[in-house]
Amino acid sequence: AQSVSQHNHHVILSEAASLELGCNYSYGGTVNLFWYVQYPGQHLQLLLKYFSGDPLVKGIKGFEAEFIKSKFSFNLRKPSVQWSDTAEYFCAVNPLSGSARQLTFGSGTQLTVLP
Amino acid sequence: DTAVSQTPKYLVTQMGNDKSIKCEQNLGHDTMYWYKQDSKKFLKIMFSYNNKELIINETVPNRFSPKSPDKAHLNLHINSLELGDSAVYFCASSQGPVTDTQYFGPGTRLTVL
């Protein structure tokens, strides 16, 4: 079965710092990739997704992610974080073939941005 | 004009009770899901329905039974609630089965006492 690893469990940054959250997955075939964000007390919202094409994808609120197929990675980046970016961030992977075609989430990374 | 809605938002109940959570989507999607988010924020799929038919049924106790009266609704009924069922339950929907972008509801926080 596929798995998704988010190695940073809790990241604390000051405002204006740059952000990179790691995401690695363990599926060898073609995948769709997602980053979702969950603000405190709210539901999951889609930040960005990669289906095909340019491996550098841009999402909402200034976030971007780069798909590196050789590294099975889909890291999330933002050049300058704001206090309002404090939230839980989830990477998710969906294989496009095989019997286990379901969205699998990483364990999440809690981002705290200090004002 | 909420896209995916769930009721109730909070549910507090005693062990052994039976409860239901309702989910509705007005996006015209064909596929709906139930996820469980535990106290460590880990999200795991429970069920998925495509056009009212069950397509994903993960290893979930049979006390949990999803019901899809039509493709806009996917309700979750839980029998004989246990302490370990306490979690946040999220409903989601997508246009196509599984691989499309999923849109999530606001969640239902279930607390079993």
Tab-separated table of C-alpha atoms in Angstrom:
chain	number	residue	atom	x	y	z
A	1	ALA	CA	0.000	0.000	0.000
A	2	GLN	CA	1.173	3.514	-0.692
A	3	SER	CA	2.309	5.736	2.143
A	4	VAL	CA	2.947	9.433	2.520
A	5	SER	CA	5.596	10.860	4.828
A	6	GLN	CA	5.713	14.341	6.222
A	7	HIS	CA	8.865	14.466	8.283
A	8	ASN	CA	8.274	17.845	9.889
A	9	HIS	CA	5.642	17.421	12.562
A	10	HIS	CA	5.785	20.967	13.892
A	11	VAL	CA	7.452	23.953	12.288
A	12	ILE	CA	7.737	27.321	14.018
A	13	LEU	CA	8.688	30.378	11.994
A	14	SER	CA	8.693	34.117	12.381
A	15	GLU	CA	6.696	36.252	9.981
A	16	ALA	CA	8.459	36.882	6.665
A	17	ALA	CA	10.550	33.724	6.984
A	18	SER	CA	10.612	31.308	4.083
A	19	LEU	CA	8.825	27.983	4.366
A	20	GLU	CA	9.482	24.552	2.968
A	21	LEU	CA	7.493	21.528	4.121
A	22	GLY	CA	8.613	18.111	2.990
A	23	CYS	CA	6.421	15.401	1.514
A	24	ASN	CA	7.571	12.032	0.203
A	25	TYR	CA	5.472	9.156	-1.030
A	26	SER	CA	6.117	5.500	-1.655
A	27	TYR	CA	4.234	4.637	-4.841
A	28	GLY	CA	6.105	3.838	-8.050
A	29	GLY	CA	3.389	4.563	-10.586
A	30	THR	CA	1.706	7.713	-11.780
A	31	VAL	CA	0.104	9.762	-9.038
A	32	ASN	CA	-1.962	12.850	-8.435
A	33	LEU	CA	-0.562	15.002	-5.634
A	34	PHE	CA	-2.262	17.474	-3.338
A	35	TRP	CA	-1.573	19.852	-0.491
A	36	TYR	CA	-4.460	20.677	1.805
A	37	VAL	CA	-4.525	23.189	4.653
A	38	GLN	CA	-6.622	23.036	7.800
A	39	TYR	CA	-6.923	26.309	9.723
A	40	PRO	CA	-7.736	25.987	13.420
A	41	GLY	CA	-11.250	24.644	13.862
A	42	GLN	CA	-11.944	24.553	10.138
A	43	HIS	CA	-12.243	21.977	7.381
A	44	LEU	CA	-9.589	20.994	4.891
A	45	GLN	CA	-9.118	23.346	1.979
A	46	LEU	CA	-7.194	22.624	-1.189
A	47	LEU	CA	-3.995	24.667	-1.490
A	48	LEU	CA	-2.734	23.232	-4.747
A	49	LYS	CA	-2.571	20.071	-6.801
A	50	TYR	CA	-0.417	18.388	-9.408
A	51	PHE	CA	-1.908	16.124	-12.051
A	52	SER	CA	0.514	16.493	-14.966
A	53	GLY	CA	2.600	19.046	-16.886
A	54	ASP	CA	4.844	21.646	-15.270
A	55	PRO	CA	6.177	20.073	-12.060
A	56	LEU	CA	6.190	23.468	-10.349
A	57	VAL	CA	2.618	24.251	-9.400
A	58	LYS	CA	1.277	27.430	-7.883
A	59	GLY	CA	-1.610	27.479	-5.477
A	60	ILE	CA	-3.587	29.948	-3.466
A	61	LYS	CA	-2.170	32.420	-0.960
A	62	GLY	CA	1.310	32.448	-2.512
A	63	PHE	CA	2.052	28.766	-1.975
A	64	GLU	CA	3.810	26.616	-4.542
A	65	ALA	CA	5.009	23.034	-4.690
A	66	GLU	CA	7.491	21.168	-6.804
A	67	PHE	CA	7.034	17.587	-7.943
A	68	ILE	CA	10.355	15.776	-8.253
A	69	LYS	CA	9.536	12.365	-9.654
A	70	SER	CA	13.006	10.900	-9.105
A	71	LYS	CA	12.806	11.744	-5.422
A	72	PHE	CA	9.121	10.829	-4.986
A	73	SER	CA	8.719	14.248	-3.407
A	74	PHE	CA	6.200	17.071	-3.521
A	75	ASN	CA	7.496	19.778	-1.180
A	76	LEU	CA	5.448	22.827	-0.338
A	77	ARG	CA	7.061	26.269	-0.334
A	78	LYS	CA	6.224	29.870	0.419
A	79	PRO	CA	8.824	32.646	0.221
A	80	SER	CA	7.435	34.746	3.056
A	81	VAL	CA	4.950	33.404	5.615
A	82	GLN	CA	2.353	35.421	7.465
A	83	TRP	CA	0.784	34.948	10.889
A	84	SER	CA	-2.423	33.915	9.125
A	85	ASP	CA	-0.620	30.898	7.621
A	86	THR	CA	-0.673	29.220	11.031
A	87	ALA	CA	-2.439	25.942	10.316
A	88	GLU	CA	-2.027	22.205	9.788
A	89	TYR	CA	-0.759	21.242	6.336
A	90	PHE	CA	-1.458	17.856	4.783
A	91	CYS	CA	0.165	16.285	1.762
A	92	ALA	CA	-1.959	13.674	-0.043
A	93	VAL	CA	-1.287	11.236	-2.850
A	94	ASN	CA	-3.687	9.449	-5.165
A	95	PRO	CA	-2.318	6.678	-7.410
A	96	LEU	CA	-3.853	6.502	-10.860
A	97	SER	CA	-3.620	2.739	-11.212
A	98	GLY	CA	-3.617	-0.360	-9.109
A	99	SER	CA	-6.072	-1.723	-6.617
A	100	ALA	CA	-5.398	0.816	-3.859
A	101	ARG	CA	-6.680	3.893	-5.678
A	102	GLN	CA	-7.578	6.110	-2.799
A	103	LEU	CA	-6.399	9.398	-1.415
A	104	THR	CA	-3.761	8.762	1.225
A	105	PHE	CA	-2.794	11.560	3.565
A	106	GLY	CA	0.442	12.254	5.362
A	107	SER	CA	0.357	12.760	9.110
A	108	GLY	CA	0.328	16.526	8.736
A	109	THR	CA	2.685	19.366	9.673
A	110	GLN	CA	1.603	21.951	12.181
A	111	LEU	CA	2.929	25.373	11.128
A	112	THR	CA	3.048	28.098	13.744
A	113	VAL	CA	3.973	31.578	12.548
A	114	LEU	CA	4.993	33.990	15.260
A	115	PRO	CA	4.048	37.644	14.770
B	1	ASP	CA	-24.456	28.011	-0.620
B	2	THR	CA	-22.061	25.708	1.240
B	3	ALA	CA	-20.564	23.125	-1.118
B	4	VAL	CA	-20.268	20.200	1.309
B	5	SER	CA	-22.241	20.414	4.520
B	6	GLN	CA	-22.417	18.136	7.535
B	7	THR	CA	-24.745	17.957	10.496
B	8	PRO	CA	-24.317	18.088	13.363
B	9	LYS	CA	-21.079	19.993	13.868
B	10	TYR	CA	-20.664	18.635	17.384
B	11	LEU	CA	-22.005	15.409	18.803
B	12	VAL	CA	-21.558	14.345	22.418
B	13	THR	CA	-23.028	11.019	23.448
B	14	GLN	CA	-22.702	8.112	25.836
B	15	MET	CA	-21.034	4.791	25.096
B	16	GLY	CA	-23.396	2.240	23.616
B	17	ASN	CA	-25.647	4.767	21.889
B	18	ASP	CA	-26.413	4.824	18.170
B	19	LYS	CA	-25.906	8.060	16.250
B	20	SER	CA	-25.951	9.365	12.700
B	21	ILE	CA	-24.047	12.082	10.881
B	22	LYS	CA	-25.485	13.562	7.713
B	23	CYS	CA	-23.615	14.876	4.698
B	24	GLU	CA	-24.882	16.714	1.658
B	25	GLN	CA	-23.065	18.183	-1.329
B	26	ASN	CA	-24.501	20.627	-3.842
B	27	LEU	CA	-21.611	20.426	-6.297
B	28	GLY	CA	-23.215	17.839	-8.551
B	29	HIS	CA	-20.390	15.417	-7.783
B	30	ASP	CA	-20.725	11.701	-8.343
B	31	THR	CA	-18.455	10.476	-5.559
B	32	MET	CA	-18.617	11.003	-1.800
B	33	TYR	CA	-16.386	9.918	1.056
B	34	TRP	CA	-16.138	9.624	4.824
B	35	TYR	CA	-12.833	10.205	6.587
B	36	LYS	CA	-11.903	9.890	10.244
B	37	GLN	CA	-9.387	12.297	11.787
B	38	ASP	CA	-8.003	11.097	15.088
B	39	SER	CA	-6.644	13.122	17.993
B	40	LYS	CA	-3.227	13.296	16.319
B	41	LYS	CA	-4.810	14.844	13.212
B	42	PHE	CA	-4.191	11.700	11.140
B	43	LEU	CA	-6.750	11.410	8.353
B	44	LYS	CA	-7.877	8.048	7.091
B	45	ILE	CA	-10.528	7.138	4.571
B	46	MET	CA	-13.408	5.003	5.782
B	47	PHE	CA	-15.823	4.716	2.866
B	48	SER	CA	-16.410	5.973	-0.631
B	49	TYR	CA	-19.569	5.904	-2.726
B	50	ASN	CA	-19.822	6.552	-6.454
B	51	ASN	CA	-23.336	7.160	-7.751
B	52	LYS	CA	-24.807	5.579	-4.639
B	53	GLU	CA	-22.626	2.467	-4.905
B	54	LEU	CA	-19.956	1.553	-2.401
B	55	ILE	CA	-16.486	1.577	-4.015
B	56	ILE	CA	-14.137	1.854	-1.029
B	57	ASN	CA	-14.705	0.150	2.276
B	58	GLU	CA	-11.639	0.258	4.446
B	59	THR	CA	-11.117	-1.859	7.507
B	60	VAL	CA	-13.777	-0.237	9.606
B	61	PRO	CA	-15.842	-1.973	12.319
B	62	ASN	CA	-19.205	-3.060	10.986
B	63	ARG	CA	-20.785	-0.819	13.629
B	64	PHE	CA	-20.208	1.889	11.032
B	65	SER	CA	-22.675	1.806	8.166
B	66	PRO	CA	-22.793	4.389	5.385
B	67	LYS	CA	-26.019	5.054	3.556
B	68	SER	CA	-26.406	6.948	0.312
B	69	PRO	CA	-30.069	7.709	-0.486
B	70	ASP	CA	-28.985	9.654	-3.571
B	71	LYS	CA	-25.718	10.830	-5.020
B	72	ALA	CA	-25.900	14.182	-3.190
B	73	HIS	CA	-26.111	12.570	0.252
B	74	LEU	CA	-23.903	10.187	2.183
B	75	ASN	CA	-24.873	9.588	5.789
B	76	LEU	CA	-22.868	7.726	8.400
B	77	HIS	CA	-24.613	5.668	11.039
B	78	ILE	CA	-22.685	4.365	14.018
B	79	ASN	CA	-24.066	1.661	16.310
B	80	SER	CA	-22.967	0.883	19.851
B	81	LEU	CA	-20.579	3.798	20.125
B	82	GLU	CA	-17.241	3.200	21.854
B	83	LEU	CA	-14.750	5.577	23.451
B	84	GLY	CA	-12.336	5.004	20.571
B	85	ASP	CA	-14.873	6.362	18.108
B	86	SER	CA	-14.236	9.857	19.423
B	87	ALA	CA	-12.763	11.786	16.502
B	88	VAL	CA	-13.592	14.345	13.868
B	89	TYR	CA	-15.423	12.854	10.910
B	90	PHE	CA	-15.126	14.579	7.562
B	91	CYS	CA	-17.316	14.110	4.555
B	92	ALA	CA	-15.897	14.910	1.111
B	93	SER	CA	-16.953	14.761	-2.511
B	94	SER	CA	-15.324	14.715	-5.931
B	95	GLN	CA	-16.530	14.854	-9.509
B	96	GLY	CA	-15.183	11.467	-10.472
B	97	PRO	CA	-14.232	8.403	-8.524
B	98	VAL	CA	-11.244	8.772	-6.256
B	99	THR	CA	-8.602	10.468	-8.407
B	100	ASP	CA	-10.277	13.836	-8.783
B	101	THR	CA	-9.865	16.712	-6.371
B	102	GLN	CA	-11.848	16.158	-3.205
B	103	TYR	CA	-13.746	18.913	-1.439
B	104	PHE	CA	-14.262	18.568	2.283
B	105	GLY	CA	-17.077	19.410	4.630
B	106	PRO	CA	-16.611	21.281	7.926
B	107	GLY	CA	-16.325	18.114	9.996
B	108	THR	CA	-18.321	16.630	12.851
B	109	ARG	CA	-16.561	16.373	16.197
B	110	LEU	CA	-17.852	13.246	17.908
B	111	THR	CA	-17.149	12.810	21.611
B	112	VAL	CA	-18.104	9.537	23.250
B	113	LEU	CA	-18.276	9.647	27.051
